[in-house]
Amino acid sequence: MRNLGNQIAAAEGSVEYGVNHLHTPLLLIVGHVACATIKAVAEGTGNLSPMIQRELDAIQIPKGDAGLNSVKLNINNQVRLAMSKFEQEVIGGHLTVVGAVYDSTNEMRQGQGKLNIVNVNGETNAAKIAKLDLMQGLDAPIAKTVLRRPPVTRKSAPVKAEEETDSPEKPADKPVKHKEGH
């Protein structure tokens, strides 16, 4: 769901339906850099309808900080709320709550357009998050098969195309197999 400030409370019924009735194993809360909602809350909102103002008032960030720190704080607050609401599912290992920041401008210096995981079930330490099973293999490149034709000289007959692979440990004539779930 997309809503003002990526709030669990604003979409509580839909989120609860996904967790309790569809039994989704992953609840992903995604914020983004340069968020207009975070800016509005941090700098003041002006003249907005009572319904919009009520949603903005639920976002707990410091006044005057409209930057990445407030985006992350809001994501962490939403993860905390989701974990308290679905505590039994998380403890039982049936649900993982992930908070992430979509970085369209490379503000986080991890790559433009990258989705950066900043919270997994309340863990916000980047080094610890990187070691979680959930994160293994996410940035691993998939071996690609590239067709290359050797140059044809005037005196030799055309040579059949050969396959090459970007991955030296996988022969080109065998299909690339990926781990299940990746």
PDB file of N, CA and C in Angstrom, residues 18-68:
ATOM      1  N   GLY A  18      -3.356  -8.971   5.094  1.00  0.00           N
ATOM      2  CA  GLY A  18      -2.220  -9.649   4.472  1.00  0.00           C
ATOM      3  C   GLY A  18      -1.484 -10.569   5.432  1.00  0.00           C
ATOM      4  N   VAL A  19      -1.282 -10.109   6.656  1.00  0.00           N
ATOM      5  CA  VAL A  19      -0.540 -10.911   7.641  1.00  0.00           C
ATOM      6  C   VAL A  19      -1.400 -12.046   8.193  1.00  0.00           C
ATOM      7  N   ASN A  20      -2.616 -11.731   8.640  1.00  0.00           N
ATOM      8  CA  ASN A  20      -3.432 -12.729   9.350  1.00  0.00           C
ATOM      9  C   ASN A  20      -4.251 -13.646   8.457  1.00  0.00           C
ATOM     10  N   HIS A  21      -4.602 -13.195   7.271  1.00  0.00           N
ATOM     11  CA  HIS A  21      -5.464 -14.022   6.419  1.00  0.00           C
ATOM     12  C   HIS A  21      -4.740 -14.586   5.198  1.00  0.00           C
ATOM     13  N   LEU A  22      -3.833 -13.807   4.625  1.00  0.00           N
ATOM     14  CA  LEU A  22      -3.058 -14.306   3.487  1.00  0.00           C
ATOM     15  C   LEU A  22      -1.751 -14.946   3.937  1.00  0.00           C
ATOM     16  N   HIS A  23      -1.409 -14.746   5.204  1.00  0.00           N
ATOM     17  CA  HIS A  23      -0.205 -15.322   5.826  1.00  0.00           C
ATOM     18  C   HIS A  23       1.076 -14.950   5.072  1.00  0.00           C
ATOM     19  N   THR A  24       1.170 -13.685   4.691  1.00  0.00           N
ATOM     20  CA  THR A  24       2.391 -13.225   4.030  1.00  0.00           C
ATOM     21  C   THR A  24       3.577 -13.389   4.989  1.00  0.00           C
ATOM     22  N   PRO A  25       4.701 -13.900   4.515  1.00  0.00           N
ATOM     23  CA  PRO A  25       5.858 -14.070   5.389  1.00  0.00           C
ATOM     24  C   PRO A  25       6.715 -12.811   5.511  1.00  0.00           C
ATOM     25  N   LEU A  26       6.409 -11.780   4.713  1.00  0.00           N
ATOM     26  CA  LEU A  26       7.236 -10.580   4.691  1.00  0.00           C
ATOM     27  C   LEU A  26       6.361  -9.337   4.646  1.00  0.00           C
ATOM     28  N   LEU A  27       6.610  -8.430   5.593  1.00  0.00           N
ATOM     29  CA  LEU A  27       5.968  -7.124   5.580  1.00  0.00           C
ATOM     30  C   LEU A  27       7.070  -6.114   5.309  1.00  0.00           C
ATOM     31  N   LEU A  28       7.011  -5.477   4.164  1.00  0.00           N
ATOM     32  CA  LEU A  28       8.041  -4.547   3.715  1.00  0.00           C
ATOM     33  C   LEU A  28       7.506  -3.119   3.793  1.00  0.00           C
ATOM     34  N   ILE A  29       8.190  -2.307   4.582  1.00  0.00           N
ATOM     35  CA  ILE A  29       7.821  -0.903   4.741  1.00  0.00           C
ATOM     36  C   ILE A  29       8.900  -0.087   4.037  1.00  0.00           C
ATOM     37  N   VAL A  30       8.506   0.633   2.993  1.00  0.00           N
ATOM     38  CA  VAL A  30       9.477   1.344   2.167  1.00  0.00           C
ATOM     39  C   VAL A  30       9.217   2.848   2.227  1.00  0.00           C
ATOM     40  N   GLY A  31      10.241   3.578   2.645  1.00  0.00           N
ATOM     41  CA  GLY A  31      10.241   5.029   2.564  1.00  0.00           C
ATOM     42  C   GLY A  31      11.147   5.426   1.413  1.00  0.00           C
ATOM     43  N   HIS A  32      11.319   6.723   1.212  1.00  0.00           N
ATOM     44  CA  HIS A  32      12.215   7.150   0.139  1.00  0.00           C
ATOM     45  C   HIS A  32      12.858   8.475   0.501  1.00  0.00           C
ATOM     46  N   VAL A  33      14.044   8.703  -0.056  1.00  0.00           N
ATOM     47  CA  VAL A  33      14.734   9.971   0.169  1.00  0.00           C
ATOM     48  C   VAL A  33      13.900  11.100  -0.427  1.00  0.00           C
ATOM     49  N   ALA A  34      14.103  12.298   0.085  1.00  0.00           N
ATOM     50  CA  ALA A  34      13.392  13.487  -0.392  1.00  0.00           C
ATOM     51  C   ALA A  34      11.875  13.313  -0.324  1.00  0.00           C
ATOM     52  N   CYS A  35      11.407  12.746   0.775  1.00  0.00           N
ATOM     53  CA  CYS A  35       9.979  12.469   0.953  1.00  0.00           C
ATOM     54  C   CYS A  35       9.224  13.754   1.298  1.00  0.00           C
ATOM     55  N   ALA A  36       8.244  14.104   0.492  1.00  0.00           N
ATOM     56  CA  ALA A  36       7.464  15.323   0.709  1.00  0.00           C
ATOM     57  C   ALA A  36       6.647  15.239   1.995  1.00  0.00           C
ATOM     58  N   THR A  37       6.197  14.060   2.362  1.00  0.00           N
ATOM     59  CA  THR A  37       5.440  13.910   3.605  1.00  0.00           C
ATOM     60  C   THR A  37       6.327  14.195   4.807  1.00  0.00           C
ATOM     61  N   ILE A  38       7.524  13.637   4.809  1.00  0.00           N
ATOM     62  CA  ILE A  38       8.468  13.885   5.903  1.00  0.00           C
ATOM     63  C   ILE A  38       8.800  15.379   5.961  1.00  0.00           C
ATOM     64  N   LYS A  39       8.985  15.993   4.809  1.00  0.00           N
ATOM     65  CA  LYS A  39       9.270  17.429   4.759  1.00  0.00           C
ATOM     66  C   LYS A  39       8.100  18.231   5.333  1.00  0.00           C
ATOM     67  N   ALA A  40       6.890  17.862   4.970  1.00  0.00           N
ATOM     68  CA  ALA A  40       5.708  18.578   5.465  1.00  0.00           C
ATOM     69  C   ALA A  40       5.599  18.474   6.983  1.00  0.00           C
ATOM     70  N   VAL A  41       5.866  17.300   7.530  1.00  0.00           N
ATOM     71  CA  VAL A  41       5.789  17.119   8.983  1.00  0.00           C
ATOM     72  C   VAL A  41       6.907  17.899   9.678  1.00  0.00           C
ATOM     73  N   ALA A  42       8.105  17.843   9.136  1.00  0.00           N
ATOM     74  CA  ALA A  42       9.261  18.491   9.759  1.00  0.00           C
ATOM     75  C   ALA A  42       9.196  20.018   9.677  1.00  0.00           C
ATOM     76  N   GLU A  43       8.659  20.534   8.591  1.00  0.00           N
ATOM     77  CA  GLU A  43       8.686  21.982   8.364  1.00  0.00           C
ATOM     78  C   GLU A  43       7.333  22.663   8.557  1.00  0.00           C
ATOM     79  N   GLY A  44       6.319  21.896   8.850  1.00  0.00           N
ATOM     80  CA  GLY A  44       4.983  22.471   8.998  1.00  0.00           C
ATOM     81  C   GLY A  44       4.177  22.222   7.744  1.00  0.00           C
ATOM     82  N   THR A  45       2.892  22.056   7.932  1.00  0.00           N
ATOM     83  CA  THR A  45       2.053  21.603   6.834  1.00  0.00           C
ATOM     84  C   THR A  45       1.210  22.666   6.171  1.00  0.00           C
ATOM     85  N   GLY A  46       0.964  23.761   6.847  1.00  0.00           N
ATOM     86  CA  GLY A  46       0.140  24.791   6.211  1.00  0.00           C
ATOM     87  C   GLY A  46      -1.332  24.469   6.287  1.00  0.00           C
ATOM     88  N   ASN A  47      -2.037  24.742   5.220  1.00  0.00           N
ATOM     89  CA  ASN A  47      -3.488  24.609   5.166  1.00  0.00           C
ATOM     90  C   ASN A  47      -3.899  23.293   4.522  1.00  0.00           C
ATOM     91  N   LEU A  48      -4.091  22.256   5.304  1.00  0.00           N
ATOM     92  CA  LEU A  48      -4.480  20.948   4.767  1.00  0.00           C
ATOM     93  C   LEU A  48      -5.808  20.518   5.376  1.00  0.00           C
ATOM     94  N   SER A  49      -6.459  19.605   4.715  1.00  0.00           N
ATOM     95  CA  SER A  49      -7.731  19.099   5.232  1.00  0.00           C
ATOM     96  C   SER A  49      -7.492  18.352   6.549  1.00  0.00           C
ATOM     97  N   PRO A  50      -8.509  18.281   7.410  1.00  0.00           N
ATOM     98  CA  PRO A  50      -8.357  17.588   8.692  1.00  0.00           C
ATOM     99  C   PRO A  50      -7.940  16.115   8.544  1.00  0.00           C
ATOM    100  N   MET A  51      -8.417  15.446   7.504  1.00  0.00           N
ATOM    101  CA  MET A  51      -8.052  14.030   7.310  1.00  0.00           C
ATOM    102  C   MET A  51      -6.556  13.897   7.009  1.00  0.00           C
ATOM    103  N   ILE A  52      -6.039  14.751   6.127  1.00  0.00           N
ATOM    104  CA  ILE A  52      -4.613  14.710   5.801  1.00  0.00           C
ATOM    105  C   ILE A  52      -3.799  15.102   7.031  1.00  0.00           C
ATOM    106  N   GLN A  53      -4.208  16.143   7.709  1.00  0.00           N
ATOM    107  CA  GLN A  53      -3.489  16.604   8.893  1.00  0.00           C
ATOM    108  C   GLN A  53      -3.427  15.515   9.960  1.00  0.00           C
ATOM    109  N   ARG A  54      -4.501  14.774  10.144  1.00  0.00           N
ATOM    110  CA  ARG A  54      -4.538  13.686  11.132  1.00  0.00           C
ATOM    111  C   ARG A  54      -3.489  12.624  10.800  1.00  0.00           C
ATOM    112  N   GLU A  55      -3.351  12.281   9.531  1.00  0.00           N
ATOM    113  CA  GLU A  55      -2.335  11.290   9.144  1.00  0.00           C
ATOM    114  C   GLU A  55      -0.928  11.836   9.360  1.00  0.00           C
ATOM    115  N   LEU A  56      -0.721  13.108   9.033  1.00  0.00           N
ATOM    116  CA  LEU A  56       0.595  13.708   9.220  1.00  0.00           C
ATOM    117  C   LEU A  56       0.952  13.809  10.703  1.00  0.00           C
ATOM    118  N   ASP A  57      -0.035  14.111  11.532  1.00  0.00           N
ATOM    119  CA  ASP A  57       0.213  14.245  12.969  1.00  0.00           C
ATOM    120  C   ASP A  57       0.669  12.936  13.609  1.00  0.00           C
ATOM    121  N   ALA A  58       0.365  11.815  12.982  1.00  0.00           N
ATOM    122  CA  ALA A  58       0.756  10.508  13.521  1.00  0.00           C
ATOM    123  C   ALA A  58       2.231  10.186  13.273  1.00  0.00           C
ATOM    124  N   ILE A  59       2.886  10.945  12.412  1.00  0.00           N
ATOM    125  CA  ILE A  59       4.303  10.703  12.101  1.00  0.00           C
ATOM    126  C   ILE A  59       5.168  11.392  13.151  1.00  0.00           C
ATOM    127  N   GLN A  60       5.978  10.605  13.840  1.00  0.00           N
ATOM    128  CA  GLN A  60       6.784  11.102  14.953  1.00  0.00           C
ATOM    129  C   GLN A  60       8.238  11.291  14.533  1.00  0.00           C
ATOM    130  N   ILE A  61       8.543  12.504  14.070  1.00  0.00           N
ATOM    131  CA  ILE A  61       9.914  12.871  13.707  1.00  0.00           C
ATOM    132  C   ILE A  61      10.191  14.253  14.288  1.00  0.00           C
ATOM    133  N   PRO A  62      11.472  14.612  14.429  1.00  0.00           N
ATOM    134  CA  PRO A  62      11.778  15.937  14.978  1.00  0.00           C
ATOM    135  C   PRO A  62      11.408  17.062  14.007  1.00  0.00           C
ATOM    136  N   LYS A  63      10.902  18.144  14.567  1.00  0.00           N
ATOM    137  CA  LYS A  63      10.622  19.336  13.751  1.00  0.00           C
ATOM    138  C   LYS A  63      11.943  19.902  13.260  1.00  0.00           C
ATOM    139  N   GLY A  64      11.975  20.339  12.024  1.00  0.00           N
ATOM    140  CA  GLY A  64      13.167  20.956  11.462  1.00  0.00           C
ATOM    141  C   GLY A  64      14.107  19.996  10.754  1.00  0.00           C
ATOM    142  N   ASP A  65      13.892  18.691  10.868  1.00  0.00           N
ATOM    143  CA  ASP A  65      14.760  17.713  10.199  1.00  0.00           C
ATOM    144  C   ASP A  65      13.956  16.978   9.136  1.00  0.00           C
ATOM    145  N   ALA A  66      14.047  17.442   7.907  1.00  0.00           N
ATOM    146  CA  ALA A  66      13.296  16.842   6.802  1.00  0.00           C
ATOM    147  C   ALA A  66      14.156  15.895   5.981  1.00  0.00           C
ATOM    148  N   GLY A  67      15.327  15.532   6.475  1.00  0.00           N
ATOM    149  CA  GLY A  67      16.264  14.751   5.690  1.00  0.00           C
ATOM    150  C   GLY A  67      16.185  13.245   5.912  1.00  0.00           C
ATOM    151  N   LEU A  68      17.250  12.590   5.487  1.00  0.00           N
ATOM    152  CA  LEU A  68      17.336  11.132   5.516  1.00  0.00           C
ATOM    153  C   LEU A  68      17.173  10.568   6.926  1.00  0.00           C
TER     154      LEU A  68
END
